[in-house]
Short mmCIF file of C-alpha atoms (C1' of nucleotides) and ligand atoms in Angstrom, two decimals:
data_model
loop_
_atom_site.label_atom_id
_atom_site.label_comp_id
_atom_site.label_asym_id
_atom_site.label_seq_id
_atom_site.Cartn_x
_atom_site.Cartn_y
_atom_site.Cartn_z
CA MET A 1 2.63 -71.99 -11.56
CA LYS A 2 0.45 -70.26 -9.03
CA TYR A 3 -3.01 -68.90 -8.84
CA SER A 4 -2.93 -65.14 -9.17
CA LYS A 5 -3.83 -62.85 -6.33
CA ALA A 6 -6.69 -61.70 -8.49
CA THR A 7 -8.27 -65.12 -8.15
CA ASN A 8 -7.93 -64.86 -4.41
CA TYR A 9 -9.60 -61.46 -4.44
CA ALA A 10 -12.40 -62.73 -6.65
CA LEU A 11 -13.15 -65.69 -4.42
CA HIS A 12 -13.19 -63.57 -1.31
CA THR A 13 -15.35 -60.94 -2.93
CA MET A 14 -17.92 -63.45 -4.05
CA LEU A 15 -17.97 -64.99 -0.62
CA TYR A 16 -18.31 -61.59 0.96
CA MET A 17 -21.16 -60.54 -1.30
CA MET A 18 -23.01 -63.75 -0.71
CA ALA A 19 -22.58 -63.61 3.03
CA ILE A 20 -23.27 -59.93 3.59
CA SER A 21 -25.49 -58.63 0.85
CA PRO A 22 -26.92 -61.35 -1.36
CA ASP A 23 -29.65 -59.07 -2.73
CA LYS A 24 -28.78 -55.40 -2.66
CA PRO A 25 -25.99 -54.02 -4.85
CA VAL A 26 -22.81 -53.15 -3.05
CA GLY A 27 -20.17 -50.72 -4.25
CA VAL A 28 -16.55 -51.61 -4.85
CA GLN A 29 -15.30 -49.53 -1.94
CA PRO A 30 -16.49 -51.70 0.94
CA LEU A 31 -15.46 -54.81 -0.96
CA ALA A 32 -11.99 -53.40 -1.42
CA ASP A 33 -11.76 -52.28 2.19
CA ALA A 34 -12.62 -55.74 3.43
CA GLN A 35 -9.59 -57.14 1.63
CA LYS A 36 -7.29 -54.17 1.95
CA VAL A 37 -6.87 -53.85 -1.79
CA SER A 38 -7.15 -50.84 -4.06
CA PRO A 39 -10.70 -50.23 -5.31
CA THR A 40 -9.63 -49.50 -8.87
CA TYR A 41 -7.74 -52.72 -9.08
CA LEU A 42 -10.53 -54.77 -7.60
CA SER A 43 -12.96 -53.15 -10.00
CA LYS A 44 -10.99 -54.61 -12.89
CA ILE A 45 -11.38 -58.04 -11.45
CA LEU A 46 -15.06 -57.55 -10.79
CA THR A 47 -15.58 -56.47 -14.36
CA LYS A 48 -14.32 -59.89 -15.42
CA LEU A 49 -16.89 -61.50 -13.20
CA VAL A 50 -19.54 -59.33 -14.78
CA LYS A 51 -18.51 -60.36 -18.27
CA ALA A 52 -18.58 -63.96 -17.19
CA GLY A 53 -22.16 -63.44 -16.09
CA LEU A 54 -21.57 -64.29 -12.46
CA ILE A 55 -22.55 -60.89 -11.17
CA GLU A 56 -24.22 -57.82 -12.59
CA SER A 57 -23.33 -54.18 -12.21
CA ALA A 58 -25.27 -50.95 -12.00
CA SER A 59 -23.83 -47.51 -12.54
CA GLY A 60 -24.88 -44.39 -10.72
CA ALA A 61 -25.84 -43.66 -7.19
CA ASN A 62 -26.93 -46.69 -5.18
CA GLY A 63 -25.33 -48.80 -7.87
CA GLY A 64 -22.67 -51.41 -7.46
CA TYR A 65 -22.42 -55.14 -7.91
CA ARG A 66 -24.93 -57.83 -7.21
CA LEU A 67 -25.01 -61.57 -7.56
CA ARG A 68 -26.75 -62.88 -10.60
CA GLY A 69 -28.60 -66.07 -11.39
CA ARG A 70 -28.98 -68.93 -8.97
CA GLN A 71 -26.45 -68.26 -6.26
CA GLU A 72 -26.21 -71.85 -5.14
CA ASP A 73 -24.93 -72.85 -8.58
CA ILE A 74 -21.87 -70.61 -8.69
CA SER A 75 -18.81 -72.80 -8.42
CA PHE A 76 -15.19 -72.10 -7.65
CA LEU A 77 -14.41 -73.11 -11.20
CA ASP A 78 -16.72 -70.46 -12.60
CA ILE A 79 -14.88 -67.77 -10.70
CA ILE A 80 -11.43 -69.08 -11.50
CA HIS A 81 -12.22 -69.39 -15.17
CA ALA A 82 -13.59 -65.86 -15.21
CA VAL A 83 -10.35 -64.50 -13.78
CA GLU A 84 -7.64 -66.80 -15.06
CA GLY A 85 -9.17 -67.68 -18.36
CA THR A 86 -10.15 -71.08 -19.64
CA ALA A 87 -6.97 -72.08 -21.43
CA SER A 88 -5.32 -75.34 -20.53
CA LEU A 89 -2.59 -75.31 -17.92
CA PHE A 90 -0.31 -77.38 -20.09
CA GLU A 91 0.59 -75.99 -23.48
CA CYS A 92 3.18 -77.73 -25.60
CA CYS A 93 3.70 -77.89 -29.35
CA GLY A 94 0.38 -76.22 -29.91
CA SER A 95 -0.98 -79.00 -32.07
CA GLY A 96 -3.69 -80.61 -30.04
CA ASP A 97 -2.21 -83.91 -31.01
CA SER A 98 -4.56 -86.56 -29.71
CA ARG A 99 -1.91 -89.25 -30.08
CA CYS A 100 0.38 -87.66 -27.49
CA LEU A 101 0.07 -89.33 -24.14
CA ILE A 102 1.92 -86.69 -22.17
CA HIS A 103 -0.58 -84.18 -23.36
CA GLN A 104 -3.50 -86.45 -22.57
CA GLU A 105 -2.33 -87.26 -19.07
CA MET A 106 -1.67 -83.66 -18.15
CA LEU A 107 -5.07 -82.68 -19.45
CA SER A 108 -6.69 -85.48 -17.56
CA ALA A 109 -5.02 -84.45 -14.33
CA GLU A 110 -6.13 -80.87 -14.81
CA GLN A 111 -9.67 -82.02 -15.38
CA ALA A 112 -9.59 -83.89 -12.10
CA MET A 113 -8.90 -80.61 -10.34
CA GLU A 114 -11.54 -78.80 -12.37
CA GLU A 115 -14.08 -81.45 -11.54
CA LYS A 116 -13.46 -80.85 -7.89
CA LEU A 117 -13.68 -77.09 -8.31
CA ARG A 118 -16.86 -77.44 -10.33
CA ASN A 119 -18.51 -79.30 -7.50
CA THR A 120 -17.48 -76.79 -4.88
CA LYS A 121 -19.98 -73.97 -4.56
CA ILE A 122 -19.34 -70.74 -2.73
CA TYR A 123 -22.86 -70.94 -1.50
CA GLU A 124 -21.98 -73.81 0.78
CA ILE A 125 -18.92 -72.00 2.04
CA ALA A 126 -20.93 -68.86 2.71
CA GLN A 127 -23.18 -70.82 5.02
CA LYS A 128 -20.46 -72.07 7.29
CA HIS A 129 -17.79 -69.42 7.04
CA PRO A 130 -16.97 -67.50 10.22
CA MET A 131 -16.42 -64.44 7.99
CA SER A 132 -13.75 -63.29 10.35
CA ARG A 133 -10.87 -63.07 7.89
CA MET B 1 -1.38 -69.88 -14.10
CA LYS B 2 0.40 -72.16 -16.48
CA TYR B 3 2.93 -74.90 -16.34
CA SER B 4 6.32 -73.56 -17.34
CA LYS B 5 8.06 -74.65 -20.49
CA ALA B 6 10.71 -76.10 -18.25
CA THR B 7 8.20 -78.64 -17.01
CA ASN B 8 7.42 -79.56 -20.56
CA TYR B 9 11.11 -80.00 -21.32
CA ALA B 10 11.60 -82.11 -18.23
CA LEU B 11 8.74 -84.44 -19.04
CA HIS B 12 9.92 -84.92 -22.61
CA THR B 13 13.48 -85.47 -21.53
CA MET B 14 12.53 -88.13 -19.02
CA LEU B 15 10.38 -89.83 -21.60
CA TYR B 16 13.17 -89.65 -24.12
CA MET B 17 15.74 -91.08 -21.76
CA MET B 18 13.49 -93.89 -20.76
CA ALA B 19 12.57 -94.77 -24.29
CA ILE B 20 15.98 -94.47 -25.92
CA SER B 21 18.65 -95.06 -23.35
CA PRO B 22 17.31 -96.40 -20.08
CA ASP B 23 20.73 -97.65 -18.96
CA LYS B 24 23.64 -95.82 -20.48
CA PRO B 25 24.28 -92.17 -19.61
CA VAL B 26 23.38 -89.70 -22.31
CA GLY B 27 24.77 -86.20 -22.68
CA VAL B 28 22.69 -83.08 -22.69
CA GLN B 29 23.37 -82.35 -26.34
CA PRO B 30 21.23 -85.07 -27.94
CA LEU B 31 18.49 -84.42 -25.39
CA ALA B 32 18.49 -80.75 -26.29
CA ASP B 33 18.55 -81.48 -30.00
CA ALA B 34 15.52 -83.70 -29.74
CA GLN B 35 13.52 -80.82 -28.35
CA LYS B 36 15.18 -77.96 -30.22
CA VAL B 37 16.16 -76.23 -27.01
CA SER B 38 19.47 -74.79 -25.90
CA PRO B 39 21.71 -77.35 -24.16
CA THR B 40 22.81 -74.95 -21.44
CA TYR B 41 19.26 -74.14 -20.55
CA LEU B 42 18.16 -77.74 -20.53
CA SER B 43 21.11 -78.60 -18.34
CA LYS B 44 19.80 -76.26 -15.67
CA ILE B 45 16.51 -78.12 -15.70
CA LEU B 46 18.23 -81.47 -15.59
CA THR B 47 20.23 -80.36 -12.59
CA LYS B 48 16.95 -79.91 -10.77
CA LEU B 49 16.00 -83.45 -11.61
CA VAL B 50 19.35 -84.60 -10.29
CA LYS B 51 18.83 -82.79 -7.02
CA ALA B 52 15.40 -84.32 -6.75
CA GLY B 53 17.03 -87.72 -7.08
CA LEU B 54 15.17 -88.70 -10.23
CA ILE B 55 18.30 -88.97 -12.35
CA GLU B 56 22.00 -89.03 -11.71
CA SER B 57 24.79 -87.25 -13.50
CA ALA B 58 28.37 -88.10 -14.36
CA SER B 59 30.98 -85.58 -15.36
CA GLY B 60 33.77 -86.20 -17.79
CA ALA B 61 33.99 -88.11 -21.01
CA ASN B 62 31.25 -90.64 -21.57
CA GLY B 63 29.37 -88.93 -18.81
CA GLY B 64 25.90 -87.52 -18.93
CA TYR B 65 22.59 -88.24 -17.31
CA ARG B 66 21.02 -91.53 -16.42
CA LEU B 67 17.81 -92.62 -14.80
CA ARG B 68 18.05 -93.50 -11.17
CA GLY B 69 16.15 -95.86 -8.94
CA ARG B 70 13.18 -97.90 -10.06
CA GLN B 71 12.14 -96.40 -13.36
CA GLU B 72 8.58 -97.68 -13.18
CA ASP B 73 8.01 -95.64 -10.01
CA ILE B 74 8.82 -92.21 -11.40
CA SER B 75 5.61 -90.25 -11.62
CA PHE B 76 4.61 -87.09 -13.43
CA LEU B 77 4.23 -85.48 -10.05
CA ASP B 78 7.84 -86.24 -9.13
CA ILE B 79 9.06 -84.43 -12.22
CA ILE B 80 6.71 -81.51 -11.86
CA HIS B 81 7.61 -81.02 -8.23
CA ALA B 82 11.29 -81.16 -9.08
CA VAL B 83 10.90 -78.37 -11.63
CA GLU B 84 8.09 -76.21 -10.29
CA GLY B 85 8.67 -76.70 -6.62
CA THR B 86 6.33 -78.16 -4.08
CA ALA B 87 4.61 -75.04 -2.84
CA SER B 88 0.85 -74.88 -2.92
CA LEU B 89 -0.83 -73.35 -5.95
CA PHE B 90 -3.05 -71.22 -3.78
CA GLU B 91 -1.39 -68.83 -1.37
CA CYS B 92 -3.44 -66.33 0.51
CA CYS B 93 -2.94 -64.64 3.85
CA GLY B 94 -0.04 -66.90 4.59
CA SER B 95 -1.46 -68.17 7.82
CA GLY B 96 -2.29 -71.79 7.21
CA ASP B 97 -5.57 -71.14 8.87
CA SER B 98 -7.32 -74.46 9.15
CA ARG B 99 -10.67 -72.78 9.76
CA CYS B 100 -10.72 -71.19 6.33
CA LEU B 101 -12.89 -73.13 3.93
CA ILE B 102 -11.72 -71.37 0.78
CA HIS B 103 -8.22 -72.41 1.59
CA GLN B 104 -9.27 -75.96 2.34
CA GLU B 105 -11.26 -76.39 -0.84
CA MET B 106 -8.53 -75.00 -3.06
CA LEU B 107 -6.03 -77.27 -1.42
CA SER B 108 -8.30 -80.22 -1.79
CA ALA B 109 -8.80 -79.54 -5.49
CA GLU B 110 -5.08 -79.27 -6.03
CA GLN B 111 -4.58 -82.56 -4.28
CA ALA B 112 -7.03 -84.19 -6.64
CA MET B 113 -4.80 -83.18 -9.53
CA GLU B 114 -1.69 -84.27 -7.70
CA GLU B 115 -3.23 -87.61 -6.94
CA LYS B 116 -3.79 -88.12 -10.63
CA LEU B 117 -0.27 -87.04 -11.48
CA ARG B 118 1.16 -89.25 -8.79
CA ASN B 119 -0.51 -92.28 -10.31
CA THR B 120 0.70 -91.50 -13.79
CA LYS B 121 4.13 -92.98 -14.46
CA ILE B 122 6.31 -92.05 -17.38
CA TYR B 123 7.24 -95.66 -17.61
CA GLU B 124 3.79 -96.55 -18.89
CA ILE B 125 3.92 -93.71 -21.38
CA ALA B 126 7.32 -94.77 -22.59
CA GLN B 127 5.93 -98.19 -23.48
CA LYS B 128 3.20 -96.92 -25.75
CA HIS B 129 4.56 -93.67 -27.06
CA PRO B 130 5.22 -93.50 -30.81
CA MET B 131 8.24 -91.30 -29.97
CA SER B 132 7.59 -89.33 -33.10
CA ARG B 133 7.11 -85.95 -31.49
"C1'" DT C 1 -30.93 -29.59 -15.19
"C1'" DT C 2 -27.26 -30.08 -12.27
"C1'" DA C 3 -24.36 -32.45 -9.22
"C1'" DA C 4 -22.96 -36.45 -6.93
"C1'" DT C 5 -22.15 -41.23 -7.36
"C1'" DT C 6 -20.73 -45.25 -9.47
"C1'" DA C 7 -18.79 -48.63 -12.97
"C1'" DC C 8 -15.78 -48.99 -17.07
"C1'" DA C 9 -11.84 -48.60 -20.19
"C1'" DG C 10 -7.27 -47.47 -21.55
"C1'" DA C 11 -2.70 -46.08 -20.85
"C1'" DC C 12 0.76 -46.47 -17.92
"C1'" DT C 13 4.27 -47.95 -14.24
"C1'" DT C 14 6.42 -51.16 -11.46
"C1'" DA C 15 7.69 -55.63 -9.80
"C1'" DA C 16 8.23 -60.45 -10.33
"C1'" DT C 17 8.97 -64.43 -12.84
"C1'" DG C 18 10.13 -67.21 -16.79
"C1'" DT C 19 13.28 -68.00 -20.58
"C1'" DA C 20 17.62 -68.03 -22.32
"C1'" DT C 21 22.72 -67.06 -23.09
"C1'" DC C 22 27.55 -66.78 -21.73
"C1'" DC C 23 31.45 -68.10 -19.37
"C1'" DA C 24 34.35 -69.86 -15.68
"C1'" DT C 25 35.06 -73.85 -12.87
"C1'" DG C 26 35.51 -78.60 -11.79
"C1'" DA C 27 35.26 -83.48 -12.46
"C1'" DT C 28 36.54 -87.65 -15.18
"C1'" DA C 29 37.89 -90.99 -18.78
"C1'" DG C 30 41.34 -92.19 -22.02
"C1'" DC D 1 47.61 -83.86 -20.31
"C1'" DT D 2 43.59 -83.20 -22.96
"C1'" DA D 3 39.15 -83.65 -24.60
"C1'" DT D 4 34.66 -84.19 -22.76
"C1'" DC D 5 31.11 -83.46 -19.83
"C1'" DA D 6 28.12 -81.24 -15.85
"C1'" DT D 7 27.59 -77.25 -12.62
"C1'" DG D 8 27.12 -72.59 -10.97
"C1'" DG D 9 26.93 -67.69 -11.26
"C1'" DA D 10 26.12 -63.58 -13.66
"C1'" DT D 11 23.67 -61.47 -16.99
"C1'" DA D 12 20.19 -60.18 -20.44
"C1'" DC D 13 15.69 -60.31 -22.35
"C1'" DA D 14 10.63 -61.24 -22.52
"C1'" DT D 15 6.39 -62.00 -20.51
"C1'" DT D 16 3.13 -61.65 -17.13
"C1'" DA D 17 1.32 -60.08 -12.77
"C1'" DA D 18 0.08 -56.31 -9.85
"C1'" DG D 19 -1.13 -51.95 -9.20
"C1'" DT D 20 -1.96 -46.80 -10.27
"C1'" DC D 21 -3.96 -42.91 -12.66
"C1'" DT D 22 -7.24 -40.55 -15.31
"C1'" DG D 23 -10.91 -39.72 -18.15
"C1'" DT D 24 -15.62 -41.20 -19.75
"C1'" DA D 25 -20.21 -42.92 -19.51
"C1'" DA D 26 -24.25 -44.13 -17.02
"C1'" DT D 27 -27.54 -43.41 -13.41
"C1'" DT D 28 -29.73 -41.39 -9.50
"C1'" DA D 29 -30.93 -37.72 -6.17
"C1'" DA D 30 -31.59 -32.97 -5.39
S1 SF4 E 201 4.84 -84.91 -27.96
FE1 SF4 E 201 2.87 -84.45 -26.89
S2 SF4 E 201 3.41 -83.22 -25.07
FE2 SF4 E 201 5.19 -83.26 -26.47
S3 SF4 E 201 4.98 -81.37 -27.67
FE3 SF4 E 201 4.00 -83.03 -28.86
S4 SF4 E 201 1.79 -82.99 -28.25
FE4 SF4 E 201 2.95 -81.79 -26.70
S1 SF4 E 202 -9.96 -66.23 4.76
FE1 SF4 E 202 -8.99 -68.20 4.10
S2 SF4 E 202 -8.56 -67.99 1.88
FE2 SF4 E 202 -8.94 -65.93 2.74
S3 SF4 E 202 -6.91 -65.12 3.24
FE3 SF4 E 202 -7.70 -66.09 5.12
S4 SF4 E 202 -6.94 -68.24 5.07
FE4 SF4 E 202 -6.70 -67.39 2.98
#
DNA sequence: TTAATTACAGACTTAATGTATCCATGATAG
DNA sequence: CTATCATGGATACATTAAGTCTGTAATTAA
């Protein structure tokens, strides 16, 4: 029960992009360097963000990744869902039995966390962050 | 990023004990039967609950497991922490850098979920639950 | 048109963790 | 003493995470 490293990479990458180059596309290499992670691996993660519609990609020279849509609306939850998936944290008998209280309570607790993550935007973090790593 | 099956087993077992036999010790066999899980495996999980002080165990004939302390105080969070551990869900550079906002926000979101789980007691569930599975 | 640059996809390897079984040991009641 | 019960260690198996490698497609600059 832990967030994957991939989620960590994704959050940092989004923060980095927003802080450094919010407009121009940036290649995977500098993004990978900044986090000391392999470019090919990071590219896999970024592709998930692309498919989730959070960023867009451009092939070819001067290509790379760029933020998409209204930057100030991108939440932590968006990024986490893009990387970890949207399935519930608590899976039991499979039947979404609405009578079961254990199930309901666990779901409710998870939603409390999601609510918090939904209301936390990277944009706000990007403003204040020392970007020192 | 999922709760382990062990957590599921632990929650059900605690609910079962509280609903069926809140006083007398019950062996691992009937507990395992009720969830169609191997007794030896479940016993490992129960041992964690023992070490966390949520239940107590008695060896020998007529032994087994029994709830401990004030039953109405046992929360979901107690059980989950006993099984999954108490480490944070989000681990990054390791340095508990208090300047880092990503870290802070993730921690804060997790605490929102924990707060919910802390305020959810199995005792209340045990009252209402149909116990049908 | 060609060559350099860049993202993308799939197969693959390795490591870590979760799930589960088996058995030996020890404690306890009758 | 014996049957019953929990505990611990070793082991095996499955699943997922983490990372690498390589080829392909798209795009731009020369
Ligand atoms: S009783 Fe509830 S928590 Fe348990 S397996 Fe059924 S739906 Fe899931
Ligand atoms: S910048 Fe913050 S979130 Fe990132 S590795 Fe450092 S402490 Fe962790």
